[in-house]
Short mmCIF file of N, CA and C in Angstrom, two decimals:
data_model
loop_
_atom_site.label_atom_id
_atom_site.label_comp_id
_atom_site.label_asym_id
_atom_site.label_seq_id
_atom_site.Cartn_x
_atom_site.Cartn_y
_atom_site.Cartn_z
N UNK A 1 0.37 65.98 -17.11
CA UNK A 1 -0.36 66.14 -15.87
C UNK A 1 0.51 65.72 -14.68
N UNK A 2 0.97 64.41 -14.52
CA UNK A 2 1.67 63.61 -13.62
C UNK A 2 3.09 65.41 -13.37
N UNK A 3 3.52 65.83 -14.46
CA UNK A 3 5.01 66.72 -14.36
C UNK A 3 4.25 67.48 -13.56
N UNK A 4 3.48 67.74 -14.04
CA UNK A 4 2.98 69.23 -13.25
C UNK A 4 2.73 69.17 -12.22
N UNK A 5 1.39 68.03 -11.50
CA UNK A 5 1.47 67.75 -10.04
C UNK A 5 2.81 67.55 -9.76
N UNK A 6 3.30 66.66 -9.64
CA UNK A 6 5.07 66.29 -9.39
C UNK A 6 5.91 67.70 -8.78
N UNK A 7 5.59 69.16 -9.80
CA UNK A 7 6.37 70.38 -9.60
C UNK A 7 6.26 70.89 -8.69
N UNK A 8 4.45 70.36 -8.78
CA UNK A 8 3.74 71.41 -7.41
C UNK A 8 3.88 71.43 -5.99
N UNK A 9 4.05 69.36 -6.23
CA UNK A 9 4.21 68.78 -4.67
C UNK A 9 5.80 69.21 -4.44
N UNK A 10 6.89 69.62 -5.61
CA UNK A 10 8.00 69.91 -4.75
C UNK A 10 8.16 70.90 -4.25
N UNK A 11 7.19 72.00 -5.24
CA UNK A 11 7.40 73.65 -4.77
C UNK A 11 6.67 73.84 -2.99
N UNK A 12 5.79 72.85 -3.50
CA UNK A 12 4.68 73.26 -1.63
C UNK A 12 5.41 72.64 -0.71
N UNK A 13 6.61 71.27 -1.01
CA UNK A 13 7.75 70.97 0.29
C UNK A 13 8.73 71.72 0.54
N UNK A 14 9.03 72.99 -0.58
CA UNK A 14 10.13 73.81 -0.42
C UNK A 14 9.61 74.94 0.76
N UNK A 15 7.90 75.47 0.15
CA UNK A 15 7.54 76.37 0.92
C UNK A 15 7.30 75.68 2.42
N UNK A 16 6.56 74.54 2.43
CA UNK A 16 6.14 74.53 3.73
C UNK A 16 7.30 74.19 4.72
N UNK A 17 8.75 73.66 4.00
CA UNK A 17 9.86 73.96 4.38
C UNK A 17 10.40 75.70 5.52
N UNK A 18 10.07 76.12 4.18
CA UNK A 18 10.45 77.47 4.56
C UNK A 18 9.66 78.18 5.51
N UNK A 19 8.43 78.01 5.84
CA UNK A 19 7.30 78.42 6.14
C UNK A 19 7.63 77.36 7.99
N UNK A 20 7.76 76.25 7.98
CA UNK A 20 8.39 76.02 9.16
C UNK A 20 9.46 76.56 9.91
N UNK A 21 10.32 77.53 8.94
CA UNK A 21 11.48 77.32 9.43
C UNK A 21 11.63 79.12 9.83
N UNK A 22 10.40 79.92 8.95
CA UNK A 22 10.69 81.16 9.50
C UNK A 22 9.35 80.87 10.54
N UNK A 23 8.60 80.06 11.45
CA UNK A 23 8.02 80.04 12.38
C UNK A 23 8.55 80.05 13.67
N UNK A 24 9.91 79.82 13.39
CA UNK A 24 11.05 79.61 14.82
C UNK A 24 11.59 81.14 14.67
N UNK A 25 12.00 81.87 13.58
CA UNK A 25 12.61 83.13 13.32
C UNK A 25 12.21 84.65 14.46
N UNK A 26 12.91 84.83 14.85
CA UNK A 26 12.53 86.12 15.98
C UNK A 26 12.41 87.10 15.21
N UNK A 27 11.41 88.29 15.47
CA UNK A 27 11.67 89.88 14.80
C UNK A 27 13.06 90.12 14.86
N UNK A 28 13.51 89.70 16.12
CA UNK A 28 14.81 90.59 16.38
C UNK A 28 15.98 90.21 15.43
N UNK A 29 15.84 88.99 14.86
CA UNK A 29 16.77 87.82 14.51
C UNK A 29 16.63 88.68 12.72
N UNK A 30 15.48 88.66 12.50
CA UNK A 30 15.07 89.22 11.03
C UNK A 30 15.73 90.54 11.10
N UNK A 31 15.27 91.42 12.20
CA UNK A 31 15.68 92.77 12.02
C UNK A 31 17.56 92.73 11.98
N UNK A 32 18.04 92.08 12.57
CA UNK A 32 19.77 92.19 12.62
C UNK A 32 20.38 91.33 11.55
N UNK A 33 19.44 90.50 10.69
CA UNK A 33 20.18 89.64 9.61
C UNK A 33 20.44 91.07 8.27
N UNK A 34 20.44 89.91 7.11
CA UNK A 34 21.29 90.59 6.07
C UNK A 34 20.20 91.52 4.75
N UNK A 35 18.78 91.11 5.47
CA UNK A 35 17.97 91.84 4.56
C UNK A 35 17.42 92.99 5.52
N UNK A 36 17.83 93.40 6.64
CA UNK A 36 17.47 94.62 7.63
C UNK A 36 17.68 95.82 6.13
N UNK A 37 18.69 95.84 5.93
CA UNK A 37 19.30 97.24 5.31
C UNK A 37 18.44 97.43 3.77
N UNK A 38 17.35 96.22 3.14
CA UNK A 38 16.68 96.39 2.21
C UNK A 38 15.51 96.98 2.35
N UNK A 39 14.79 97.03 4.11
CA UNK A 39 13.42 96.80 3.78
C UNK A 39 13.43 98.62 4.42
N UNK A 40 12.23 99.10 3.66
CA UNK A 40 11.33 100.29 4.18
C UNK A 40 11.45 100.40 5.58
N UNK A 41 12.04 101.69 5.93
CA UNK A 41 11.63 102.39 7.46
C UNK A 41 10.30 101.95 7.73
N UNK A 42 9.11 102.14 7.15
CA UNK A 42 8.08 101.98 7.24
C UNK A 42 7.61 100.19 7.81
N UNK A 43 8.26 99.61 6.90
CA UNK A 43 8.05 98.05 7.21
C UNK A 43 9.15 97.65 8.41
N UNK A 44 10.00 98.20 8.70
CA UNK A 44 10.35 97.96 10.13
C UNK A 44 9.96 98.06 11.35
N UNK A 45 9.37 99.27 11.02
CA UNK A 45 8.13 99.53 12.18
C UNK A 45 6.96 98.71 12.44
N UNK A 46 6.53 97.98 10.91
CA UNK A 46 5.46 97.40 11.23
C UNK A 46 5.88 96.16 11.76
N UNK A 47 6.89 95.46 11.24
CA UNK A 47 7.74 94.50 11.68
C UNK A 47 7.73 94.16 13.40
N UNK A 48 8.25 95.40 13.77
CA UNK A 48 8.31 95.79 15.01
C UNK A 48 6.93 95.62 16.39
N UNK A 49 5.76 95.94 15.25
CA UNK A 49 4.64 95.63 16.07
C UNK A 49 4.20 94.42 15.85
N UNK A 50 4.54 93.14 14.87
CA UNK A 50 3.77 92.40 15.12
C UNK A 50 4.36 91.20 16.31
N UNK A 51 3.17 90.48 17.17
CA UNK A 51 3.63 90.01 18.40
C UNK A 51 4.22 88.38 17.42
N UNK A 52 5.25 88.10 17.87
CA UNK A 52 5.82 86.87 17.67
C UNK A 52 5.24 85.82 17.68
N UNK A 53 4.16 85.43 18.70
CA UNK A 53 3.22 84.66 18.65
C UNK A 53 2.42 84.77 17.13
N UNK A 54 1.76 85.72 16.89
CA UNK A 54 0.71 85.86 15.74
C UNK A 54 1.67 85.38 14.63
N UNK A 55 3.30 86.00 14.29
CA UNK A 55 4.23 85.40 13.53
C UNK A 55 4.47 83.64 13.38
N UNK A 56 3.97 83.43 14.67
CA UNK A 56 4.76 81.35 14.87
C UNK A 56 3.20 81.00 14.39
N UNK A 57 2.40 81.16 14.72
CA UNK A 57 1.15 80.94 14.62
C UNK A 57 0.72 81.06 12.39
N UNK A 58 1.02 82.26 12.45
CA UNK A 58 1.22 82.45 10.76
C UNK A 58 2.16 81.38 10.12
N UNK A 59 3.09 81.31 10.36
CA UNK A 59 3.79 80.67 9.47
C UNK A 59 3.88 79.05 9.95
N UNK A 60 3.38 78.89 10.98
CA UNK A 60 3.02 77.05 11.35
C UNK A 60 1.53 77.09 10.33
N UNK A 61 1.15 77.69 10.38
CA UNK A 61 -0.56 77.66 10.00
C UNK A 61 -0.21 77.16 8.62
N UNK A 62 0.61 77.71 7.65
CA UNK A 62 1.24 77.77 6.44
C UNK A 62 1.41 76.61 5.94
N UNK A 63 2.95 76.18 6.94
CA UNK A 63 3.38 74.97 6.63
C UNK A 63 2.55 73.67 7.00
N UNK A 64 1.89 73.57 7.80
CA UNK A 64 0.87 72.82 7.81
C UNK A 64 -0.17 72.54 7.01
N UNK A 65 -1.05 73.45 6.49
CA UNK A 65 -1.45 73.75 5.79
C UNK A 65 -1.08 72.56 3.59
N UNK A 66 0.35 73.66 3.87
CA UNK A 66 0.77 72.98 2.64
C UNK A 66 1.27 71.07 2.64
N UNK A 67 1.71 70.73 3.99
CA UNK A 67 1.92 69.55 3.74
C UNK A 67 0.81 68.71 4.05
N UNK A 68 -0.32 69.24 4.08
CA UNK A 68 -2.04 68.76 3.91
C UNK A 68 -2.27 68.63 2.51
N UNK A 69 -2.12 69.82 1.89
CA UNK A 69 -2.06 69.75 0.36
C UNK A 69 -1.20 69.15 -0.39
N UNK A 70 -0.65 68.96 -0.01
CA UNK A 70 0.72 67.89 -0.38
C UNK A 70 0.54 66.59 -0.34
N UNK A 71 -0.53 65.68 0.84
CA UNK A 71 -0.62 64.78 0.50
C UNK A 71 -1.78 64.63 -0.29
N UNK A 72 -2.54 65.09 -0.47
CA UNK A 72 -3.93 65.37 -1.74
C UNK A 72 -2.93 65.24 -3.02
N UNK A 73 -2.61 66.06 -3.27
CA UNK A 73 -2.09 65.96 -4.53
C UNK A 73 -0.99 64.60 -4.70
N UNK A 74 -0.44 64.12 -4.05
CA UNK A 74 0.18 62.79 -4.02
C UNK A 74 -0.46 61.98 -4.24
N UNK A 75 -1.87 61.62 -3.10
CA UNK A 75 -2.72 61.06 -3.61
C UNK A 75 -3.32 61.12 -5.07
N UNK A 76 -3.67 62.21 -5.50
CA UNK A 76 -4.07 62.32 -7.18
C UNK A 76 -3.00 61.25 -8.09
N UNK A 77 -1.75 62.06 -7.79
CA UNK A 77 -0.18 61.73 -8.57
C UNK A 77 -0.68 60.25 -8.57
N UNK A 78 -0.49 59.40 -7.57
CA UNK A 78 -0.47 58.06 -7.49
C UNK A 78 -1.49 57.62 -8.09
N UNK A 79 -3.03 57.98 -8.12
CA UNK A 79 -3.84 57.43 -8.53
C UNK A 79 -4.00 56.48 -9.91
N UNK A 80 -4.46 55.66 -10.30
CA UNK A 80 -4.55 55.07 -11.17
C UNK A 80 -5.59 55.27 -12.50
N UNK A 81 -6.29 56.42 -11.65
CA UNK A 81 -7.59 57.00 -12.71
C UNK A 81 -7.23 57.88 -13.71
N UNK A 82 -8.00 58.06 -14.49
CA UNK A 82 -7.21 58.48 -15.74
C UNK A 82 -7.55 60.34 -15.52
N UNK A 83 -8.91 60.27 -14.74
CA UNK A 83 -9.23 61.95 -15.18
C UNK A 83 -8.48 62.45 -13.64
N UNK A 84 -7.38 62.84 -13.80
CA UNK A 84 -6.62 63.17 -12.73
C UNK A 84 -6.79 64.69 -12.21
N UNK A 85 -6.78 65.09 -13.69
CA UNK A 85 -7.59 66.40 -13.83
C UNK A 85 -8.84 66.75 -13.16
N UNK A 86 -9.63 66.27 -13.34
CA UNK A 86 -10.93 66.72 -12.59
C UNK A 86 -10.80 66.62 -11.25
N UNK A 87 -10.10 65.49 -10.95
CA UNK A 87 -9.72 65.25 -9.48
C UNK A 87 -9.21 66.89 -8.64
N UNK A 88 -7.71 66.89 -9.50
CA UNK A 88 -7.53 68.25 -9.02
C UNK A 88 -8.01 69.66 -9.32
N UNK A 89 -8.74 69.83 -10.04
CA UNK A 89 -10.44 70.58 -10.69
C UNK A 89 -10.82 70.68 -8.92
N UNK A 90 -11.46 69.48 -8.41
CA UNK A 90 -12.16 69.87 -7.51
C UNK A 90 -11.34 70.06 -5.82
N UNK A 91 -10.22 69.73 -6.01
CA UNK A 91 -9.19 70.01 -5.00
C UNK A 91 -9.34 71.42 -4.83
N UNK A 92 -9.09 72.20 -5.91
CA UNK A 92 -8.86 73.79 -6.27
C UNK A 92 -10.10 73.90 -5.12
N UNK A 93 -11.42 73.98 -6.29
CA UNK A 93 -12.56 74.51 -5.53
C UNK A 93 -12.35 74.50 -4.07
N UNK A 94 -12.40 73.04 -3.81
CA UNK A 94 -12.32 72.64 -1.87
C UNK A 94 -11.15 73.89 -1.45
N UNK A 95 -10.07 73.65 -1.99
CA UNK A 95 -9.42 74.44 -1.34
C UNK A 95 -9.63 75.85 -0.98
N UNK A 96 -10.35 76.66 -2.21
CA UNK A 96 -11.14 78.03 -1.80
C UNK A 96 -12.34 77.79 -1.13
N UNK A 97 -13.01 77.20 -0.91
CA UNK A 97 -14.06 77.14 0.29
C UNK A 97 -13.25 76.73 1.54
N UNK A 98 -12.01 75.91 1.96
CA UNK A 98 -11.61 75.68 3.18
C UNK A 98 -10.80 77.31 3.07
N UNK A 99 -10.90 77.59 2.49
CA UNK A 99 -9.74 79.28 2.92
C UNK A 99 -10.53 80.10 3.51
N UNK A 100 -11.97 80.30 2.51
CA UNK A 100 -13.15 81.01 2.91
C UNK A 100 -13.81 80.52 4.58
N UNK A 101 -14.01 79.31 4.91
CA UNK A 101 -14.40 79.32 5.86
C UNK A 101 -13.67 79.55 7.36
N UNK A 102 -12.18 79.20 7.06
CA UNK A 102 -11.02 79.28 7.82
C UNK A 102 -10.97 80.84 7.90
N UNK A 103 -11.41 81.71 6.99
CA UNK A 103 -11.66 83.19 7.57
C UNK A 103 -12.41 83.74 8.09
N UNK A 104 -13.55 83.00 8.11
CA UNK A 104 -14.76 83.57 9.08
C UNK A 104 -14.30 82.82 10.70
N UNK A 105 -13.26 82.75 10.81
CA UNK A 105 -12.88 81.57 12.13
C UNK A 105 -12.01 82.52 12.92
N UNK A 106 -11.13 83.47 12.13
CA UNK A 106 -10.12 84.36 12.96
C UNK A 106 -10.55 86.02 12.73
N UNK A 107 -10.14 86.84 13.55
CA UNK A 107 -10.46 87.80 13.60
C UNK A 107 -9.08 89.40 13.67
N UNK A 108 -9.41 89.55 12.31
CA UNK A 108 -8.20 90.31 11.88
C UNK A 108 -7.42 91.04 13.22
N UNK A 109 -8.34 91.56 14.30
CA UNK A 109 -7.49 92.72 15.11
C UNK A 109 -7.27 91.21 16.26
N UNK A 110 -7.14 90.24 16.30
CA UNK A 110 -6.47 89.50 17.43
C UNK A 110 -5.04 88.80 17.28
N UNK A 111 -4.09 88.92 18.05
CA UNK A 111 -2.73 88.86 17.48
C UNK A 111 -2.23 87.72 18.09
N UNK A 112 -3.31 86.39 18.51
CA UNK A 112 -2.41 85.67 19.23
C UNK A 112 -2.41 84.48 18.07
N UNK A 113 -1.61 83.23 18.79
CA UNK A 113 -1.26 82.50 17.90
C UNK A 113 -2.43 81.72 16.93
N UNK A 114 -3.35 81.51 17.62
CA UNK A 114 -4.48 81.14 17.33
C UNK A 114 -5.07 81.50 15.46
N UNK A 115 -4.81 83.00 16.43
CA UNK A 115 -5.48 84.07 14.86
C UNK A 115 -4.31 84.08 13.74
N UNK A 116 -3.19 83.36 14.28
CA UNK A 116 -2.19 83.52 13.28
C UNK A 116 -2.30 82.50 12.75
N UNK A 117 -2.14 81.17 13.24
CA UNK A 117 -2.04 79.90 12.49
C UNK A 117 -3.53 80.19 11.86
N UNK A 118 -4.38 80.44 11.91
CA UNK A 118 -5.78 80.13 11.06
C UNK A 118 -5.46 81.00 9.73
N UNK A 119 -5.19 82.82 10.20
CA UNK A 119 -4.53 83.16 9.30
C UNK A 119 -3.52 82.06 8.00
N UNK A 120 -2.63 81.60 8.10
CA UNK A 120 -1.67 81.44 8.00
C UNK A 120 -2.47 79.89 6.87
N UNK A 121 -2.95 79.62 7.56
CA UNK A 121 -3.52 77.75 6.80
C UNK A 121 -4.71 78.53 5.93
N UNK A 122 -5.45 79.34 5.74
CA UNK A 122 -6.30 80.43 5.09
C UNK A 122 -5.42 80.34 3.86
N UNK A 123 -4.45 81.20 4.09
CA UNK A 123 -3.67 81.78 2.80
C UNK A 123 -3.20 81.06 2.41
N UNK A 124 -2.31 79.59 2.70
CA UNK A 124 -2.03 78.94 2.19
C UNK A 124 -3.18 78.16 1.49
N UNK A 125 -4.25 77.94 1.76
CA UNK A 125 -5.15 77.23 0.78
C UNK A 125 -5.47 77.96 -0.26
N UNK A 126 -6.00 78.78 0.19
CA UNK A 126 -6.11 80.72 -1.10
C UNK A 126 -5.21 80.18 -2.21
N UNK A 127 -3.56 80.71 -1.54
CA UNK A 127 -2.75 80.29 -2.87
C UNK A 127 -2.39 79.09 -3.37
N UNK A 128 -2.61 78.19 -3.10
CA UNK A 128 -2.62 77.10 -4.03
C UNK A 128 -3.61 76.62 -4.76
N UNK A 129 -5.15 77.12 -4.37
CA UNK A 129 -6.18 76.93 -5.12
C UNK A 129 -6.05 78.17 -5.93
N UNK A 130 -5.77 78.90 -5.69
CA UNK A 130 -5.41 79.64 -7.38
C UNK A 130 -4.26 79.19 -8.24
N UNK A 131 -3.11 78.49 -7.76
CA UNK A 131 -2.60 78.35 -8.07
C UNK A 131 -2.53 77.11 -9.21
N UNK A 132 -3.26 76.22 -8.93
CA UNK A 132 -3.73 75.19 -9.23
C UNK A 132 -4.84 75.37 -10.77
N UNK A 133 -5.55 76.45 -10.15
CA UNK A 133 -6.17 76.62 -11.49
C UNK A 133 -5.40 77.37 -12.48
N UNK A 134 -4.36 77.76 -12.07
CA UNK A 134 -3.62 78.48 -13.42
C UNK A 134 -2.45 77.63 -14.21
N UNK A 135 -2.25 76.73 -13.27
CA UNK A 135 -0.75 75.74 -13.59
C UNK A 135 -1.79 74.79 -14.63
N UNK A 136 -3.17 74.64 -14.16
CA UNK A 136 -3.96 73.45 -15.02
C UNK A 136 -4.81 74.16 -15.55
N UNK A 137 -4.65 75.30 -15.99
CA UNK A 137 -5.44 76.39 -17.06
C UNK A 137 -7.44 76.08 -16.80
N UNK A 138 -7.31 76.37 -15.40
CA UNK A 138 -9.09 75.87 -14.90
C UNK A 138 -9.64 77.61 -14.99
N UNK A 139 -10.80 77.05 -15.62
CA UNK A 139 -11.96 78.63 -14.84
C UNK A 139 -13.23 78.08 -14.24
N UNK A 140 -13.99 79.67 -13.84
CA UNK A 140 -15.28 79.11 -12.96
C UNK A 140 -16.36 78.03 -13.74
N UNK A 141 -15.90 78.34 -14.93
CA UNK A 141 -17.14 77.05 -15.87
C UNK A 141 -16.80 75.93 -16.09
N UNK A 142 -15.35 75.78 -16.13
CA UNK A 142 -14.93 74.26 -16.17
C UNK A 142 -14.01 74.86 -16.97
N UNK A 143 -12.82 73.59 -17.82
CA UNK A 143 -11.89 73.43 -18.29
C UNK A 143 -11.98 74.12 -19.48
N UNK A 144 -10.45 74.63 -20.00
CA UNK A 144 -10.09 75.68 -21.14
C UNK A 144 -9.66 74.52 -22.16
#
């Protein structure tokens, strides 16, 4: 149990790493680096329309997001209780109800930063509460 939280809290400091760090990143900066020449005509264009703001806003939302979850699960790690498991059992859940409600909060056609960071802390709860139930083999009835 302890390895597995342990993996999780490093993988969510790598992302929310990364997730800070393409929040500073310009379209323009993406479009002239070294993965321009991989991506779809199609996804350049879309690239192209989204406003930079909704981008800083997305990917702060993210990393924030994850180093929230990060200290939850630290907290678990450290704990001294034995069912550590259930603990993070109900982390999962919380975390898909804070995703769910964090989406009734933004509104898909608004592109400012606002709608991005909510975006952005949404999906990051999404995927780690699924994530969580699959690394600790959880379903909707309880434990496998």
């Amino acid at each position: 149990m302890d390895i597995k939280l342990t993996e999780l809290i490093e993988s969510l400091e790598k992302r929310s790493l990364d997730a800070k760090e393409k929040s500073n990143f310009k379209e323009k900066d993406f479009l002239t680096g070294g993965f321009y020449d991989e991506i779809p005509d199609e996804a350049k264009e879309e690239i192209k329309k989204i406003p930079v703001e909704l981008q800083k806003g997305l990917f702060e939302g993210m990393s924030i997001a994850y180093e929230k979850i990060m200290i939850d699960l630290e907290l678990i790690l450290k704990s001294e209780d034995a069912d550590k498991l259930s603990y993070t059992e109900r982390l999962s859940v919380n975390y898909q109800r804070m995703a769910d409600m964090l989406k009734e909060k933004f509104e898909l056609d608004k592109t400012d930063y606002r709608s991005g960071y909510l975006q952005g802390e949404a999906s990051a709860y999404q995927m780690v509460g699924e994530e969580i139930q699959m690394i600790f083999q959880m379903n909707e009835l309880g434990r496998n």
